[in-house]
Amino acid sequence: MATAGSLLSKEQLLCPICLDLFNHPVSTPCGHNFCRDCINTYWQSASLSQCPLCKQKFYLRPELKVNSFISEVASQFKMTVEEKDENETSTVDQTSGHKGEVSCDVCIGKRVRALKSCLDCLASFCDAHLNPHHILSTFKKHHLINPMMNILDRVCKKHEKLLDLFCHTDQMYVCQICIKKDHKAHHTVPIEDESRDRRAQIARINEEVEEMIDSRLQKISEIKQTVQLSRGNTEREIEESLQVFDKLLHLVQRGQAELVEVIGAKQRHVEHRASGLIVELEKEISELRKKSTELKHLSHTEDELYLLMSFPALSTLPTTKDWYDTCTENTLYVGVVSREVRTVACQLDETVKTEAKRLCEIEFQRAQQCAVDVTLDPDTAHPKLVLSENKKQVYHGDVALSLPDNPQRFYPGVSVLGKEGFSSGRFYYEVQVKGKTEWDIGVGLESVNRKGGNILNPERGYWTLGMRKDKTCWALNSTPIRVPLVEKPQKVGVYVDLEGGQVSFYNVDSASHIYSFTGYSFSERVFPYFNPRRNHGGVNSAPLIISPVSV
């Protein structure tokens, strides 16, 4: 049996005022039906009570009674529609309004695309709810325009006209009446023209965002490649260490475990730092992609004013880091294995000595791979120091030169720094000391005291190795450490790992290790340090010579 709801069409159950299913329907004396709230609201806004449809006038507001038949039919029809909507949820979702489209302001529950916006009603309507503007004479006089978002913000508050111009003089949106009064002599352009310029800016900004994304993706690739190289070095180093300690058996088992732990710690440090950088880069890429999506969406909208009003908030790029100089250091295991071998060398036989020499040569060769070009800085040289024209040699002269006493110059210490300073990474240089009886070589912090007597030790900002006239070699620590030498070096190599906190010295001719300072932190720039010491009547007059590194 057919229900009452199936006997009537949906149009017969719609309130003529709200155009929705009847809610508490009531009948007027002329026989028309309306929602109770709709007809009461309509009469409250009118000076005379009359029927909205047939215009019959009621000089006394009639008493409205509920139309129970229409109420029951509308209720059943509503239940039928709700059941149908539940079964067709996916279809409804596909036909609902999408982001960027203007929705009907009257429809409740789901987003329905608006067909027109009314400048008099200051609202947007779908096809169904736009019918009164076509039927009722009162609404026919209203000004309909293409649908617009936030229509209240698009109407001139002063003249209640559409904002369709942009005033460059006052940097504001204006209507046609505004330019005839308050903006008569100002530079105004149609919103379409201004929108075109903004779209060009959006395109440029989006291009910049895409370039930033590409550069960060490239940086991630570089970091991953560095980690991979570091992993290869780590695996090779572990393999070499295992070969050594397999030969030394139980004597070096503890040293072997410590060595693997140190290597693993370095690799974990590299991977941890790289992982942190990748997370930061991916986060920035996510933010930039979000910005790119928003900009693309804005550039494709057909709502010119919406584009202009949204542009300022989207034109600012996310706060990002300058990644140009960011890099992940590739691990080089300079001195790790050989130091471990030297620790146990006194307990081992000739095999240990052979392995230590081999590993030391590998260590020295890796240090040489970090060679840099070093020259002397004449502005730091003591007045009695004589520098060669190419700034590669220095010796102590008998006569002080007439030089300005600037704050960078050493006095009375007969010292000079290299011109090149280093704040990160690793570097290596070689100094010929042949023919000298005394010298000090190493590195010093940029902030070391240049005036007064120089006390060379790490606490004063110096990491140096020194030779004295009795042919003894000293690591100039807080308490100087005498370094035993198999032979007096003719050329000394200096290796510095700023991240690793290491300063090492080598006998270049024998490719052997002399001494290492380890476990330090360098918080500022480091410069090569040279002290040829006094010539003692010509006995120590030979120069210190910065030599080219032959790998």
XYZ file of C-alpha atoms in Angstrom:
551
model
C 0.000 0.000 0.000
C 1.362 3.402 -0.873
C 2.156 5.734 1.970
C 0.951 9.304 2.150
C 4.480 10.469 1.418
C 4.534 8.580 -1.863
C 1.300 10.275 -3.034
C 2.818 13.739 -2.938
C 5.933 15.058 -4.649
C 8.734 16.714 -2.739
C 7.815 20.110 -4.238
C 4.335 19.874 -2.662
C 5.937 19.397 0.770
C 8.273 22.388 0.592
C 7.614 25.580 2.513
C 7.306 28.439 -0.018
C 9.444 30.665 2.229
C 12.434 28.506 3.276
C 12.051 26.035 0.388
C 12.703 23.141 2.758
C 10.415 20.375 4.047
C 7.643 21.687 6.242
C 8.544 22.060 9.922
C 5.418 22.440 12.097
C 3.266 23.389 9.084
C 0.363 25.818 9.648
C -2.423 26.990 7.295
C -3.527 30.568 6.647
C -7.220 31.501 6.141
C -6.549 31.694 2.385
C -5.563 27.994 2.389
C -1.787 28.218 1.913
C 0.676 26.310 4.118
C 3.960 27.516 5.650
C 6.389 26.559 8.399
C 5.170 28.161 11.608
C 8.468 29.931 12.283
C 8.788 31.055 8.639
C 5.363 32.771 8.450
C 5.722 34.369 11.890
C 9.160 35.735 10.969
C 7.792 36.983 7.645
C 4.910 38.830 9.337
C 7.203 40.343 11.984
C 9.298 42.003 9.283
C 6.248 43.306 7.363
C 4.084 46.300 8.240
C 0.926 44.427 7.179
C 0.023 40.771 7.572
C -0.591 39.186 4.209
C -0.111 35.846 2.491
C 3.368 35.656 0.867
C 1.878 33.748 -2.075
C -1.568 35.204 -2.954
C -0.958 38.557 -1.201
C -4.360 38.411 0.600
C -4.290 41.007 3.368
C -5.270 40.239 6.961
C -6.006 43.376 8.927
C -5.928 41.295 12.080
C -3.216 38.690 12.264
C -5.054 35.353 12.016
C -4.677 32.569 14.522
C -2.627 29.826 12.882
C -3.409 26.194 13.456
C -1.175 23.233 12.761
C -2.063 21.292 9.614
C -1.751 17.798 11.085
C -2.125 16.043 7.722
C 0.698 17.987 6.056
C 2.807 17.613 9.210
C 2.476 13.811 9.195
C 3.129 13.500 5.459
C 6.202 15.764 5.664
C 7.536 13.766 8.631
C 7.185 10.455 6.772
C 8.699 11.933 3.644
C 11.644 13.242 5.665
C 12.272 9.789 7.167
C 12.207 8.249 3.672
C 14.706 10.806 2.387
C 17.057 10.246 5.343
C 17.088 6.489 4.725
C 17.817 7.084 1.062
C 20.647 9.482 1.933
C 22.253 6.895 4.212
C 22.269 4.368 1.359
C 23.749 6.877 -1.080
C 26.391 8.495 1.130
C 29.181 8.013 -1.368
C 27.098 9.558 -4.154
C 26.215 12.534 -1.980
C 29.850 13.053 -1.094
C 30.773 13.185 -4.755
C 28.103 15.763 -5.572
C 28.742 17.924 -2.508
C 30.634 21.179 -2.776
C 34.393 20.991 -2.952
C 36.972 23.222 -1.356
C 37.157 26.509 -3.220
C 33.480 26.348 -4.368
C 30.810 28.649 -2.942
C 28.106 26.759 -1.005
C 24.460 27.612 -0.542
C 23.906 29.513 2.704
C 20.395 28.074 3.180
C 21.046 24.337 2.743
C 21.623 22.552 6.033
C 23.725 19.462 6.625
C 25.527 19.048 3.303
C 27.428 21.439 1.060
C 25.472 22.281 -2.085
C 27.094 24.437 -4.725
C 25.623 27.930 -4.978
C 24.326 29.131 -8.331
C 24.167 32.863 -7.551
C 24.986 35.337 -4.793
C 22.597 38.174 -3.915
C 24.015 41.598 -3.053
C 20.738 42.598 -1.392
C 20.347 39.444 0.707
C 24.125 39.210 1.197
C 23.866 35.444 0.797
C 24.487 32.712 -1.777
C 21.763 30.341 -3.037
C 21.595 27.013 -4.842
C 19.201 26.485 -7.741
C 16.320 25.424 -5.475
C 16.672 28.235 -2.939
C 17.115 30.792 -5.731
C 13.512 30.258 -6.909
C 11.973 33.073 -4.769
C 14.228 35.544 -6.600
C 12.598 34.409 -9.862
C 9.017 34.091 -8.543
C 8.435 36.804 -5.920
C 8.294 40.348 -7.250
C 10.040 41.682 -4.141
C 13.076 39.467 -4.785
C 13.103 40.065 -8.528
C 14.561 43.513 -7.917
C 17.554 42.058 -6.094
C 21.012 42.224 -7.700
C 22.260 38.707 -8.483
C 25.912 38.025 -9.304
C 28.120 34.997 -9.822
C 28.628 33.114 -6.524
C 31.281 34.584 -4.221
C 32.791 33.420 -0.949
C 32.312 35.542 2.185
C 30.064 37.936 0.329
C 29.770 40.251 3.338
C 33.480 41.031 2.950
C 33.022 41.802 -0.748
C 30.516 44.594 -0.393
C 31.491 48.199 0.286
C 30.382 48.964 3.846
C 29.805 52.590 2.923
C 27.908 52.296 -0.362
C 26.717 48.654 -0.246
C 28.122 48.063 -3.714
C 30.384 45.294 -4.946
C 34.087 45.872 -4.377
C 35.317 45.516 -7.954
C 38.313 47.918 -7.990
C 41.663 48.123 -6.236
C 43.106 51.496 -5.203
C 46.920 51.443 -5.405
C 47.140 54.859 -3.753
C 45.435 53.717 -0.535
C 46.076 49.985 -1.009
C 42.429 49.069 -0.507
C 39.446 47.610 -2.365
C 36.776 50.080 -3.485
C 33.468 50.195 -5.363
C 32.421 52.303 -8.323
C 30.912 54.994 -6.098
C 34.110 55.209 -4.003
C 36.221 56.245 -6.988
C 33.777 59.021 -7.810
C 34.007 60.472 -4.315
C 36.883 59.551 -1.971
C 39.271 58.082 -4.591
C 38.600 60.295 -7.555
C 42.241 61.218 -8.305
C 43.709 57.902 -7.144
C 45.288 55.153 -9.197
C 42.641 52.425 -9.368
C 42.542 49.278 -11.467
C 39.934 46.546 -11.975
C 40.271 43.637 -9.607
C 40.838 41.360 -12.604
C 43.989 43.321 -13.549
C 45.291 43.348 -9.987
C 44.537 39.641 -9.706
C 46.569 39.002 -12.852
C 49.599 40.669 -11.244
C 49.101 38.664 -8.065
C 48.903 35.446 -10.067
C 52.250 36.300 -11.621
C 53.664 36.821 -8.118
C 52.180 33.517 -7.025
C 53.877 31.802 -9.946
C 57.239 33.361 -9.055
C 56.882 32.484 -5.378
C 55.833 28.954 -6.211
C 58.840 28.605 -8.510
C 61.072 29.719 -5.646
C 59.386 27.228 -3.316
C 59.934 24.418 -5.820
C 63.608 25.373 -6.120
C 63.923 25.315 -2.327
C 62.339 21.862 -2.272
C 64.734 20.624 -4.973
C 67.778 22.010 -3.154
C 66.731 20.284 0.053
C 66.091 17.008 -1.728
C 69.570 17.313 -3.224
C 71.012 18.014 0.239
C 69.295 14.880 1.566
C 70.854 12.911 -1.286
C 74.283 14.347 -0.448
C 73.873 13.473 3.233
C 72.800 9.915 2.427
C 75.744 9.537 0.052
C 78.128 10.810 2.752
C 76.670 8.345 5.251
C 77.119 5.556 2.726
C 80.763 6.507 2.159
C 81.254 6.743 5.891
C 79.717 3.309 6.311
C 82.140 1.931 3.714
C 85.095 3.470 5.556
C 83.754 2.087 8.813
C 83.377 -1.414 7.440
C 86.861 -1.286 5.905
C 88.368 -0.009 9.154
C 86.660 -2.691 11.214
C 87.875 -5.362 8.814
C 91.479 -4.125 9.045
C 91.311 -3.974 12.808
C 89.982 -7.536 12.989
C 92.873 -8.753 10.845
C 95.335 -7.100 13.220
C 93.782 -8.344 16.408
C 93.343 -11.860 15.049
C 97.126 -11.991 14.902
C 97.566 -10.602 18.385
C 95.004 -13.003 19.909
C 94.332 -12.632 23.618
C 96.823 -9.833 24.219
C 94.660 -7.386 22.312
C 91.101 -8.675 22.843
C 90.253 -5.820 25.163
C 91.856 -3.310 22.794
C 89.918 -4.813 19.890
C 86.575 -4.354 21.666
C 87.420 -0.768 22.582
C 88.451 0.021 19.027
C 85.234 -1.362 17.512
C 83.241 0.647 20.046
C 85.074 3.870 19.147
C 84.539 3.265 15.450
C 80.908 2.383 16.025
C 80.427 5.492 18.154
C 81.827 7.680 15.398
C 79.549 6.055 12.845
C 76.541 6.383 15.158
C 77.415 10.036 15.621
C 77.545 10.543 11.851
C 74.257 8.700 11.284
C 72.550 10.416 14.216
C 73.534 13.847 12.939
C 72.603 12.904 9.385
C 69.245 11.558 10.581
C 68.573 14.808 12.411
C 69.434 16.860 9.315
C 67.213 14.675 7.150
C 64.310 15.062 9.589
C 64.765 18.858 9.522
C 64.950 18.916 5.719
C 61.916 16.639 5.320
C 59.970 18.830 7.742
C 60.852 21.947 5.713
C 59.972 20.103 2.495
C 56.599 19.164 4.009
C 55.943 22.784 4.946
C 57.109 24.015 1.534
C 54.963 21.426 -0.274
C 52.006 22.518 1.796
C 52.744 26.120 0.844
C 53.112 25.070 -2.809
C 49.756 23.273 -2.726
C 48.060 26.292 -1.206
C 49.635 28.605 -3.779
C 48.666 26.338 -6.683
C 45.130 26.085 -5.389
C 44.930 29.847 -4.987
C 46.324 30.438 -8.474
C 43.594 28.234 -10.008
C 40.639 29.816 -8.255
C 38.281 31.775 -10.454
C 37.295 34.057 -7.583
C 39.538 37.064 -8.190
C 38.772 38.878 -4.963
C 39.194 35.741 -2.918
C 42.621 35.370 -4.531
C 43.591 38.944 -3.686
C 42.340 38.758 -0.128
C 44.025 35.394 0.506
C 47.308 36.318 -1.179
C 48.942 38.338 1.646
C 48.661 35.427 4.107
C 50.105 32.983 1.552
C 52.816 35.208 0.099
C 55.103 34.785 3.112
C 57.389 31.789 2.818
C 57.781 29.435 5.793
C 60.742 30.096 8.043
C 63.510 27.843 6.792
C 67.168 27.251 7.414
C 69.955 28.163 4.985
C 71.326 24.715 4.089
C 73.956 25.886 1.627
C 76.949 25.335 3.945
C 75.471 22.386 5.857
C 77.339 19.143 5.373
C 77.865 15.840 7.143
C 81.496 14.990 7.673
C 82.623 11.670 6.281
C 84.397 9.718 9.004
C 88.136 9.209 8.636
C 89.707 6.971 11.229
C 93.020 8.740 11.581
C 94.988 7.212 14.424
C 92.285 4.964 15.906
C 93.845 1.596 15.160
C 97.457 2.691 15.541
C 96.801 4.273 18.944
C 95.257 1.025 20.097
C 98.264 -0.916 18.812
C 100.695 1.478 20.491
C 98.909 0.925 23.825
C 99.737 -2.750 23.828
C 102.947 -2.630 21.799
C 105.150 -3.060 24.870
C 103.475 -6.429 25.551
C 103.841 -7.788 22.070
C 106.652 -9.282 20.053
C 107.950 -8.377 16.615
C 104.531 -9.062 15.061
C 103.049 -6.214 17.060
C 105.788 -3.824 15.918
C 105.235 -4.812 12.305
C 101.466 -4.282 12.538
C 101.892 -0.967 14.322
C 104.198 0.325 11.615
C 101.820 -0.773 8.870
C 98.825 0.841 10.501
C 100.750 4.011 11.205
C 101.597 4.325 7.547
C 97.882 3.981 6.707
C 97.045 6.600 9.333
C 99.653 8.988 7.970
C 98.479 8.497 4.395
C 94.891 9.318 5.397
C 96.063 12.412 7.242
C 97.886 13.597 4.129
C 94.609 13.397 2.186
C 93.447 16.433 4.223
C 96.345 18.632 3.055
C 95.693 22.395 2.754
C 97.722 25.326 1.469
C 99.155 27.330 4.380
C 100.925 30.697 4.211
C 102.306 32.940 6.952
C 100.467 36.045 8.143
C 102.948 38.986 8.330
C 100.515 40.997 10.496
C 101.032 38.482 13.320
C 104.833 38.066 13.013
C 107.220 39.225 15.768
C 109.346 42.205 14.539
C 112.524 40.072 14.474
C 111.000 37.341 12.368
C 111.953 37.409 8.689
C 109.364 36.049 6.267
C 110.116 34.977 2.714
C 108.440 36.760 -0.166
C 106.101 33.836 -0.802
C 105.205 33.700 2.938
C 106.293 30.065 3.162
C 109.525 30.472 5.226
C 110.364 32.177 8.517
C 113.495 32.526 10.640
C 114.668 34.688 13.547
C 116.817 37.691 12.557
C 119.122 39.832 14.730
C 117.512 43.185 13.918
C 113.911 44.103 14.675
C 111.978 45.409 11.682
C 110.039 48.664 11.948
C 106.478 47.323 12.015
C 103.240 48.678 13.488
C 102.462 47.225 16.899
C 98.976 46.013 16.024
C 96.958 43.805 18.421
C 97.476 40.754 16.200
C 101.271 40.893 16.352
C 103.178 38.612 18.750
C 105.531 40.359 21.175
C 107.826 39.465 22.833
C 107.148 35.848 21.803
C 108.934 35.167 18.485
C 105.855 33.606 16.875
C 103.738 33.897 13.752
C 100.371 32.403 12.711
C 99.216 31.068 9.395
C 97.011 33.393 7.401
C 94.338 30.723 6.878
C 92.023 29.886 9.782
C 89.806 26.800 10.103
C 86.519 26.447 11.983
C 85.372 22.980 10.898
C 86.518 19.792 9.226
C 90.094 18.493 9.027
C 93.349 19.898 7.713
C 96.979 18.859 7.392
C 100.210 20.662 6.552
C 103.951 19.875 6.640
C 106.882 21.940 7.935
C 110.546 21.331 7.170
C 112.660 21.660 10.328
C 115.936 20.410 8.817
C 119.026 22.197 10.175
C 117.260 23.657 13.239
C 118.110 22.910 16.834
C 114.926 24.425 18.311
C 111.366 24.982 17.070
C 107.713 24.902 18.099
C 105.001 23.863 15.621
C 101.294 23.257 15.954
C 98.024 25.211 16.041
C 96.591 28.019 18.156
C 93.159 29.520 18.716
C 92.309 32.867 17.131
C 91.848 34.377 20.603
C 95.315 33.494 22.014
C 97.107 36.285 23.831
C 99.631 37.834 21.433
C 101.352 40.034 24.030
C 103.575 38.998 26.922
C 105.368 35.714 27.365
C 103.852 32.765 25.550
C 103.175 29.642 27.598
C 102.314 26.954 25.098
C 99.678 24.488 26.302
C 96.026 23.619 25.462
C 94.762 25.640 28.440
C 96.252 28.768 26.810
C 94.876 27.831 23.378
C 97.970 26.100 21.900
C 98.490 22.503 20.761
C 102.153 22.299 19.828
C 105.175 20.037 19.529
C 108.633 21.423 20.332
C 112.276 20.510 19.791
C 115.070 21.733 22.100
C 118.792 22.098 21.551
C 119.545 18.947 23.537
C 117.692 17.082 20.779
C 114.738 16.255 23.014
C 111.193 16.450 21.663
C 108.332 17.658 23.855
C 104.555 17.663 23.580
C 103.848 21.056 25.126
C 101.000 20.129 27.446
C 100.196 21.695 30.839
C 102.979 19.465 32.077
C 105.295 19.027 29.051
C 105.598 15.409 27.951
C 108.892 14.157 26.592
C 108.336 12.215 23.391
C 110.864 9.460 22.630
C 112.092 9.524 19.040
C 113.723 6.773 17.026
C 115.215 9.451 14.794
C 115.152 13.256 14.724
C 112.519 14.417 12.217
C 113.565 16.548 9.241
C 109.989 17.318 8.261
C 106.968 17.333 10.568
C 103.352 16.797 9.508
C 100.544 18.419 11.532
C 97.018 16.945 11.324
C 93.958 18.541 12.946
C 90.442 17.080 13.229
C 88.300 19.867 14.666
C 85.128 17.791 15.076
C 87.107 14.889 16.511
C 89.117 17.127 18.897
C 92.471 15.746 17.705
C 95.862 17.294 16.881
C 98.516 14.817 15.708
C 102.175 15.135 14.660
C 104.071 12.855 12.260
C 107.611 12.268 11.072
C 107.027 12.714 7.337
C 110.184 10.937 6.170
C 109.474 7.743 8.141
C 105.664 8.082 7.955
C 105.609 7.485 11.697
C 103.477 8.952 14.459
C 105.112 11.274 16.997
C 102.345 12.459 19.335
C 98.588 13.233 19.476
C 96.490 15.584 21.572
C 92.998 14.053 21.800
C 89.643 14.748 23.453
C 89.558 18.525 22.987
C 86.767 20.839 21.853
C 87.455 23.727 19.493
C 84.848 26.482 19.894
C 86.521 29.024 17.581
C 88.789 29.270 14.560
C 92.156 27.526 14.679
C 95.309 28.790 12.935
C 98.628 27.048 12.162
C 101.281 28.201 14.657
C 105.045 28.614 14.047
C 107.868 29.577 16.384
C 111.390 29.241 14.852
C 112.816 30.333 18.247
C 115.880 32.557 18.550
C 118.873 31.938 16.291
C 121.440 31.839 19.136
C 124.227 33.465 17.119
C 123.475 31.560 13.962
C 123.233 28.091 15.525
C 119.473 28.007 14.977
C 119.229 30.323 11.984
C 117.743 27.801 9.554
C 114.172 28.692 8.576
C 110.974 26.816 9.196
C 109.692 25.998 5.703
C 106.055 25.172 4.884
C 106.495 22.367 2.374
C 104.127 21.135 -0.329
C 102.498 17.831 0.644
C 103.390 14.889 -1.579
C 100.665 12.264 -1.121
